[in-house]
Amino acid sequence: MTETAAPNAPAIRRLPEALINRIAAGEVVERPASALKEIVENAVDAGALRIAVKLTDGGLTAFEVTDDGCAMEPQEMALALERHATSKLPHEDIEQVATLGFRGEALPSIASVARFTLESRPRGAQQGWRKIVDHGDLVEDGPAALPPGTRVRVEQLFARIPARRKFLRTARSEYAACLDVVRRLAMARPEVGFTLDHIAKGSERRVLAVQPGESATTRIAQIVARELETNGVEIELERPGENGTIRLTGLAGLPTYNRGVADHQYLFVNGRPVKDRLLTGAVRGAYSDMLARDRHAVLALFLDLPPEDVDVNVHPAKTEVRFRDSQAVRGFIVSGLRQALATGDRRSAQAPDAGAMGRWQREGQAQPGRSEPEAALASIFQGRDWSAGSSAGSAYVRDAGQGWNGPAADAPAGLAETAQPLPQDAAQYPLGIARGQVAETYIVAEASDGLVLVDQHAAHERLVLERLKAAGAGDAVKRSQAMLIPEVVELDEPQCDRLEDAAPQLAELGLAIERFGPGAMLVRALPHALAKANPEKLLIDIADDLAKNDAPLLLGEKLDLVLGTMACHHSVRAGRVLSVAEMNALLREMEATPRSGQCNHGRPTWVKLSMDDVEKLFGRH
């Protein structure tokens, strides 16, 4: 048999600088938003107090960043356009980095794939200086007129790299990504003022303007949603650590103030915006028994810890971090969030839905079929419904003062005169005194500052759940039930590694597992509440959950679901007539119970109409 010689392999060679920069740009510059992020971070690191961003066509045509921070001399500008040249690591101690940027790759990488204009003028200098690099070639180097500070303009991104250009999305999508970058950095630095202007189809508009020196809470509410300030709780927690203090601050929305997607969760580590699975998993764990799985919390959290306890050099775009003690960090966030929510979670989302308020009917506006007040009540409580025309319809009202139950048209004369007045100590009762029951589903109460509506089933469901937890039912649900014959579950090796690492945590939840060779796990016991579960499917789901969230959240959620189901079956149902004493007892227990402001699925258990709202319904304002 004739042997053929192996083909000669290409010789190893040093790549040219231009190609090196283009390869680096592939890691750093994915789209206009990623280039914009690097340049705005440079402005923040330069100590700017005001940063102005201007986009053209979502950054596809051009974008410009102007700041008033410390600027650069011409020779420094030349260095800044070389790879791995930076002023942010003076002592070569990358573990102690405190700036947003530190690698010195961004500017030369961007300049290699776009037309890049850099202008800078230090304070006290007679003039500024301009350098223009067109896709890696220096085409202009000379004086420039500009105020003290730095201005960077990026045009024609990927214009000479069609293979990269065709992967960019529409101007609208790229604009949304750029806006998200600026919003996150503006939240991270409330001491800095930001403006963002967008030019599209020939017209320019200002889409963001925040002033320097705002409080963190004001900045968060202004950027995320103004309602968050009244529908959230402030976070301010500290814990001593091995290398220094760990702090958690921010603003967390009440569970009733939630969204269908998780794009309103803003997370920061040492002032750096991050998208980290451990942190998002910790948030999900903190809200686990207060939100349905398809609903997501609204919040902005700032975690500050010693630099040596976190590695920020693990991702090209610096959007992910690695913690030295990830489980301690996760536990701190979960317990901190739950502790903060426990101080404000008796509240519901405060403002009734504007659309629901608009559906309250006035005289002469009645609609056939389902009444408008029914629709208003149902939408206020986010989906509660009942059958129109049944005995639970709005034609039946129970009056707490008289104990009367019957059609509203047959109400006894003089009812208003005989109703009991508010007691003198009514201010002690935030949820007021029961006045009636509507549709055998909603309790109507009068408080000193308005009208309170309570969803009796949702409220009692939460109360029963909290009672079950306090009575140790949660521990009973998690109690292990040994399998008669331990079951071997075959998985791939990485899945087994994740499950083995999480075995102590899973054991606390009642699931006893151990390694059984490279590609299998042995299941010895299941949680009592999941004794009939399929061990193989359960372990696969938990392994996937660990890969996604770096924590066994799924098993805890399954056990919480069991408790929630128990609470649902033992709670007062909609359609049950309550006595006056029962209604008031429910209100008093709600005032004393943690998390009573929302049901187990994150819907509000009560809403309050202020007297101003009531008077508006009657045209008094």
Short mmCIF file of N, CA, C and O in Angstrom, two decimals, residues 160-237:
data_model
loop_
_atom_site.label_atom_id
_atom_site.label_comp_id
_atom_site.label_asym_id
_atom_site.label_seq_id
_atom_site.Cartn_x
_atom_site.Cartn_y
_atom_site.Cartn_z
N ARG A 160 -17.05 48.62 5.30
CA ARG A 160 -16.13 47.89 4.43
C ARG A 160 -16.05 46.40 4.78
O ARG A 160 -15.16 45.69 4.30
N ILE A 161 -16.96 45.97 5.64
CA ILE A 161 -17.02 44.55 6.00
C ILE A 161 -18.47 44.09 5.80
O ILE A 161 -19.23 43.95 6.77
N PRO A 162 -18.86 43.85 4.54
CA PRO A 162 -20.26 43.51 4.27
C PRO A 162 -20.74 42.29 5.05
O PRO A 162 -21.92 42.21 5.43
N ALA A 163 -19.84 41.33 5.30
CA ALA A 163 -20.26 40.14 6.04
C ALA A 163 -20.73 40.47 7.45
O ALA A 163 -21.61 39.80 8.00
N ARG A 164 -20.14 41.52 8.06
CA ARG A 164 -20.59 41.96 9.39
C ARG A 164 -21.79 42.90 9.28
O ARG A 164 -22.70 42.85 10.11
N ARG A 165 -21.78 43.75 8.28
CA ARG A 165 -22.84 44.76 8.13
C ARG A 165 -24.21 44.11 7.94
O ARG A 165 -25.22 44.58 8.47
N LYS A 166 -24.22 42.98 7.21
CA LYS A 166 -25.53 42.37 6.91
C LYS A 166 -26.18 41.74 8.14
O LYS A 166 -27.37 41.43 8.12
N PHE A 167 -25.39 41.54 9.20
CA PHE A 167 -25.95 40.96 10.42
C PHE A 167 -26.54 42.03 11.35
O PHE A 167 -27.14 41.68 12.37
N LEU A 168 -26.34 43.30 11.03
CA LEU A 168 -26.97 44.34 11.84
C LEU A 168 -28.47 44.33 11.59
O LEU A 168 -28.95 43.97 10.51
N ARG A 169 -29.23 44.74 12.59
CA ARG A 169 -30.68 44.70 12.49
C ARG A 169 -31.22 46.05 12.00
O ARG A 169 -30.46 46.90 11.55
N THR A 170 -32.52 46.24 12.08
CA THR A 170 -33.13 47.47 11.59
C THR A 170 -32.73 48.65 12.46
O THR A 170 -32.27 48.49 13.60
N ALA A 171 -32.91 49.84 11.92
CA ALA A 171 -32.58 51.05 12.67
C ALA A 171 -33.37 51.12 13.98
O ALA A 171 -32.84 51.54 15.02
N ARG A 172 -34.60 50.67 13.96
CA ARG A 172 -35.42 50.69 15.18
C ARG A 172 -34.85 49.76 16.24
O ARG A 172 -34.79 50.10 17.43
N SER A 173 -34.43 48.55 15.84
CA SER A 173 -33.86 47.60 16.80
C SER A 173 -32.53 48.10 17.36
O SER A 173 -32.27 47.98 18.56
N GLU A 174 -31.68 48.65 16.47
CA GLU A 174 -30.39 49.15 16.93
C GLU A 174 -30.57 50.35 17.85
O GLU A 174 -29.84 50.53 18.83
N TYR A 175 -31.56 51.19 17.56
CA TYR A 175 -31.87 52.33 18.44
C TYR A 175 -32.27 51.85 19.83
O TYR A 175 -31.82 52.39 20.85
N ALA A 176 -33.13 50.82 19.88
CA ALA A 176 -33.57 50.29 21.18
C ALA A 176 -32.39 49.76 21.99
O ALA A 176 -32.31 49.97 23.21
N ALA A 177 -31.45 49.10 21.32
CA ALA A 177 -30.27 48.58 22.02
C ALA A 177 -29.39 49.71 22.54
O ALA A 177 -28.87 49.65 23.65
N CYS A 178 -29.22 50.77 21.74
CA CYS A 178 -28.42 51.93 22.18
C CYS A 178 -29.08 52.63 23.35
O CYS A 178 -28.41 53.03 24.31
N LEU A 179 -30.39 52.78 23.29
CA LEU A 179 -31.12 53.43 24.38
C LEU A 179 -30.96 52.64 25.67
O LEU A 179 -30.75 53.21 26.75
N ASP A 180 -31.03 51.32 25.58
CA ASP A 180 -30.86 50.47 26.77
C ASP A 180 -29.48 50.67 27.39
O ASP A 180 -29.35 50.74 28.61
N VAL A 181 -28.45 50.77 26.55
CA VAL A 181 -27.09 50.99 27.05
C VAL A 181 -26.99 52.29 27.83
O VAL A 181 -26.45 52.35 28.94
N VAL A 182 -27.53 53.37 27.25
CA VAL A 182 -27.43 54.68 27.90
C VAL A 182 -28.26 54.70 29.18
O VAL A 182 -27.82 55.25 30.20
N ARG A 183 -29.42 54.09 29.16
CA ARG A 183 -30.26 54.06 30.36
C ARG A 183 -29.57 53.33 31.51
O ARG A 183 -29.60 53.78 32.65
N ARG A 184 -28.95 52.20 31.22
CA ARG A 184 -28.27 51.44 32.27
C ARG A 184 -27.09 52.22 32.85
O ARG A 184 -26.89 52.25 34.07
N LEU A 185 -26.31 52.86 31.98
CA LEU A 185 -25.17 53.63 32.48
C LEU A 185 -25.65 54.87 33.24
O LEU A 185 -25.02 55.28 34.22
N ALA A 186 -26.75 55.47 32.81
CA ALA A 186 -27.29 56.62 33.53
C ALA A 186 -27.80 56.22 34.91
O ALA A 186 -27.66 56.98 35.88
N MET A 187 -28.37 55.02 35.04
CA MET A 187 -28.80 54.55 36.35
C MET A 187 -27.61 54.26 37.25
O MET A 187 -27.65 54.49 38.46
N ALA A 188 -26.53 53.75 36.64
CA ALA A 188 -25.35 53.40 37.43
C ALA A 188 -24.63 54.63 37.97
O ALA A 188 -23.91 54.54 38.96
N ARG A 189 -24.82 55.80 37.33
CA ARG A 189 -24.10 57.01 37.71
C ARG A 189 -25.07 58.19 37.88
O ARG A 189 -25.16 59.06 37.04
N PRO A 190 -25.83 58.22 39.00
CA PRO A 190 -26.76 59.34 39.20
C PRO A 190 -26.07 60.68 39.38
O PRO A 190 -26.71 61.72 39.26
N GLU A 191 -24.76 60.67 39.67
CA GLU A 191 -24.03 61.93 39.81
C GLU A 191 -23.69 62.57 38.47
O GLU A 191 -23.23 63.71 38.41
N VAL A 192 -23.94 61.85 37.37
CA VAL A 192 -23.62 62.34 36.02
C VAL A 192 -24.92 62.65 35.28
O VAL A 192 -25.88 61.88 35.34
N GLY A 193 -24.95 63.78 34.57
CA GLY A 193 -26.09 64.11 33.74
C GLY A 193 -25.95 63.50 32.35
O GLY A 193 -24.85 63.46 31.79
N PHE A 194 -27.04 63.00 31.80
CA PHE A 194 -27.03 62.37 30.48
C PHE A 194 -28.12 62.97 29.60
O PHE A 194 -29.23 63.26 30.09
N THR A 195 -27.82 63.16 28.32
CA THR A 195 -28.85 63.46 27.33
C THR A 195 -28.66 62.51 26.16
O THR A 195 -27.54 62.10 25.85
N LEU A 196 -29.76 62.14 25.53
CA LEU A 196 -29.72 61.28 24.34
C LEU A 196 -30.67 61.87 23.30
O LEU A 196 -31.87 62.01 23.56
N ASP A 197 -30.11 62.23 22.15
CA ASP A 197 -30.89 62.75 21.02
C ASP A 197 -30.83 61.74 19.88
O ASP A 197 -29.77 61.13 19.64
N HIS A 198 -31.94 61.59 19.19
CA HIS A 198 -32.00 60.64 18.08
C HIS A 198 -32.49 61.34 16.82
O HIS A 198 -33.51 62.02 16.83
N ILE A 199 -31.73 61.15 15.74
CA ILE A 199 -32.10 61.70 14.44
C ILE A 199 -32.55 60.54 13.56
O ILE A 199 -31.79 59.60 13.31
N ALA A 200 -33.79 60.59 13.12
CA ALA A 200 -34.34 59.55 12.24
C ALA A 200 -35.25 60.20 11.21
O ALA A 200 -36.09 61.04 11.55
N LYS A 201 -35.07 59.82 9.97
CA LYS A 201 -35.88 60.35 8.86
C LYS A 201 -35.85 61.87 8.82
O LYS A 201 -36.86 62.54 8.58
N GLY A 202 -34.68 62.43 9.13
CA GLY A 202 -34.49 63.87 9.00
C GLY A 202 -34.93 64.70 10.18
O GLY A 202 -34.68 65.91 10.21
N SER A 203 -35.59 64.11 11.17
CA SER A 203 -36.06 64.88 12.33
C SER A 203 -35.31 64.43 13.58
O SER A 203 -34.99 63.25 13.74
N GLU A 204 -35.05 65.39 14.48
CA GLU A 204 -34.30 65.12 15.70
C GLU A 204 -35.19 65.30 16.91
O GLU A 204 -35.97 66.25 16.98
N ARG A 205 -35.09 64.40 17.87
CA ARG A 205 -35.86 64.54 19.11
C ARG A 205 -35.01 64.06 20.28
O ARG A 205 -34.16 63.18 20.15
N ARG A 206 -35.27 64.65 21.44
CA ARG A 206 -34.57 64.26 22.68
C ARG A 206 -35.38 63.18 23.37
O ARG A 206 -36.56 63.38 23.70
N VAL A 207 -34.77 62.04 23.61
CA VAL A 207 -35.49 60.91 24.19
C VAL A 207 -35.11 60.65 25.64
O VAL A 207 -35.80 59.89 26.34
N LEU A 208 -34.01 61.26 26.10
CA LEU A 208 -33.61 61.07 27.50
C LEU A 208 -32.87 62.31 27.97
O LEU A 208 -32.02 62.84 27.25
N ALA A 209 -33.21 62.78 29.16
CA ALA A 209 -32.50 63.92 29.77
C ALA A 209 -32.60 63.78 31.28
O ALA A 209 -33.70 63.84 31.84
N VAL A 210 -31.47 63.55 31.93
CA VAL A 210 -31.43 63.47 33.39
C VAL A 210 -30.32 64.39 33.88
O VAL A 210 -29.28 64.54 33.25
N GLN A 211 -30.58 65.01 35.03
CA GLN A 211 -29.66 66.02 35.55
C GLN A 211 -28.62 65.40 36.48
O GLN A 211 -28.90 64.40 37.15
N PRO A 212 -27.42 65.97 36.54
CA PRO A 212 -26.40 65.44 37.45
C PRO A 212 -26.77 65.66 38.90
O PRO A 212 -27.46 66.63 39.24
N GLY A 213 -26.33 64.77 39.77
CA GLY A 213 -26.53 64.94 41.20
C GLY A 213 -27.87 64.48 41.73
O GLY A 213 -28.22 64.80 42.86
N GLU A 214 -28.64 63.72 40.96
CA GLU A 214 -29.92 63.22 41.44
C GLU A 214 -29.70 62.08 42.43
O GLU A 214 -28.67 61.41 42.41
N SER A 215 -30.70 61.85 43.28
CA SER A 215 -30.62 60.70 44.17
C SER A 215 -30.80 59.43 43.33
O SER A 215 -31.41 59.46 42.26
N ALA A 216 -30.27 58.32 43.84
CA ALA A 216 -30.38 57.06 43.10
C ALA A 216 -31.83 56.67 42.88
O ALA A 216 -32.21 56.22 41.79
N THR A 217 -32.68 56.87 43.90
CA THR A 217 -34.09 56.50 43.78
C THR A 217 -34.79 57.33 42.71
O THR A 217 -35.55 56.80 41.89
N THR A 218 -34.52 58.64 42.71
CA THR A 218 -35.13 59.51 41.71
C THR A 218 -34.68 59.12 40.31
O THR A 218 -35.49 59.05 39.37
N ARG A 219 -33.38 58.84 40.14
CA ARG A 219 -32.86 58.47 38.83
C ARG A 219 -33.48 57.16 38.34
O ARG A 219 -33.88 57.04 37.18
N ILE A 220 -33.59 56.17 39.23
CA ILE A 220 -34.18 54.88 38.85
C ILE A 220 -35.62 55.07 38.40
O ILE A 220 -36.03 54.58 37.34
N ALA A 221 -36.41 55.76 39.22
CA ALA A 221 -37.82 55.95 38.89
C ALA A 221 -37.99 56.73 37.60
O ALA A 221 -38.91 56.46 36.82
N GLN A 222 -37.12 57.72 37.37
CA GLN A 222 -37.23 58.54 36.17
C GLN A 222 -36.94 57.73 34.91
O GLN A 222 -37.54 57.96 33.86
N ILE A 223 -36.04 56.76 35.02
CA ILE A 223 -35.64 55.99 33.84
C ILE A 223 -36.49 54.74 33.65
O ILE A 223 -36.90 54.41 32.54
N VAL A 224 -36.75 54.02 34.74
CA VAL A 224 -37.49 52.75 34.62
C VAL A 224 -38.99 53.04 34.46
O VAL A 224 -39.60 52.66 33.46
N ALA A 225 -39.58 53.65 35.46
CA ALA A 225 -41.01 53.99 35.43
C ALA A 225 -41.30 54.85 36.65
O ALA A 225 -40.89 54.50 37.76
N ARG A 226 -41.99 55.93 36.45
CA ARG A 226 -42.26 56.83 37.58
C ARG A 226 -43.11 56.16 38.65
O ARG A 226 -43.01 56.49 39.83
N GLU A 227 -43.97 55.20 38.26
CA GLU A 227 -44.81 54.53 39.25
C GLU A 227 -44.01 53.66 40.20
O GLU A 227 -44.49 53.28 41.27
N LEU A 228 -42.76 53.30 39.81
CA LEU A 228 -41.97 52.41 40.64
C LEU A 228 -41.67 53.03 42.00
O LEU A 228 -41.56 52.33 43.01
N GLU A 229 -41.57 54.36 42.06
CA GLU A 229 -41.25 55.02 43.33
C GLU A 229 -42.35 54.82 44.36
O GLU A 229 -42.08 54.70 45.55
N THR A 230 -43.61 54.77 43.90
CA THR A 230 -44.72 54.57 44.84
C THR A 230 -45.14 53.11 44.92
O THR A 230 -45.89 52.74 45.81
N ASN A 231 -44.68 52.29 43.98
CA ASN A 231 -45.03 50.87 43.98
C ASN A 231 -43.81 49.99 44.23
O ASN A 231 -43.73 48.87 43.74
N GLY A 232 -42.84 50.52 44.98
CA GLY A 232 -41.64 49.76 45.28
C GLY A 232 -41.14 50.07 46.68
O GLY A 232 -41.68 50.93 47.37
N VAL A 233 -40.12 49.34 47.08
CA VAL A 233 -39.49 49.56 48.39
C VAL A 233 -38.00 49.82 48.17
O VAL A 233 -37.38 49.22 47.29
N GLU A 234 -37.45 50.73 48.95
CA GLU A 234 -36.02 51.01 48.84
C GLU A 234 -35.22 49.91 49.53
O GLU A 234 -35.62 49.39 50.57
N ILE A 235 -34.10 49.58 48.93
CA ILE A 235 -33.20 48.55 49.48
C ILE A 235 -31.97 49.25 50.04
O ILE A 235 -31.34 50.06 49.35
N GLU A 236 -31.60 48.94 51.27
CA GLU A 236 -30.41 49.53 51.90
C GLU A 236 -29.91 48.54 52.94
O GLU A 236 -30.34 48.55 54.09
N LEU A 237 -29.01 47.63 52.51
CA LEU A 237 -28.55 46.57 53.41
C LEU A 237 -27.04 46.45 53.35
O LEU A 237 -26.42 46.71 52.32
#
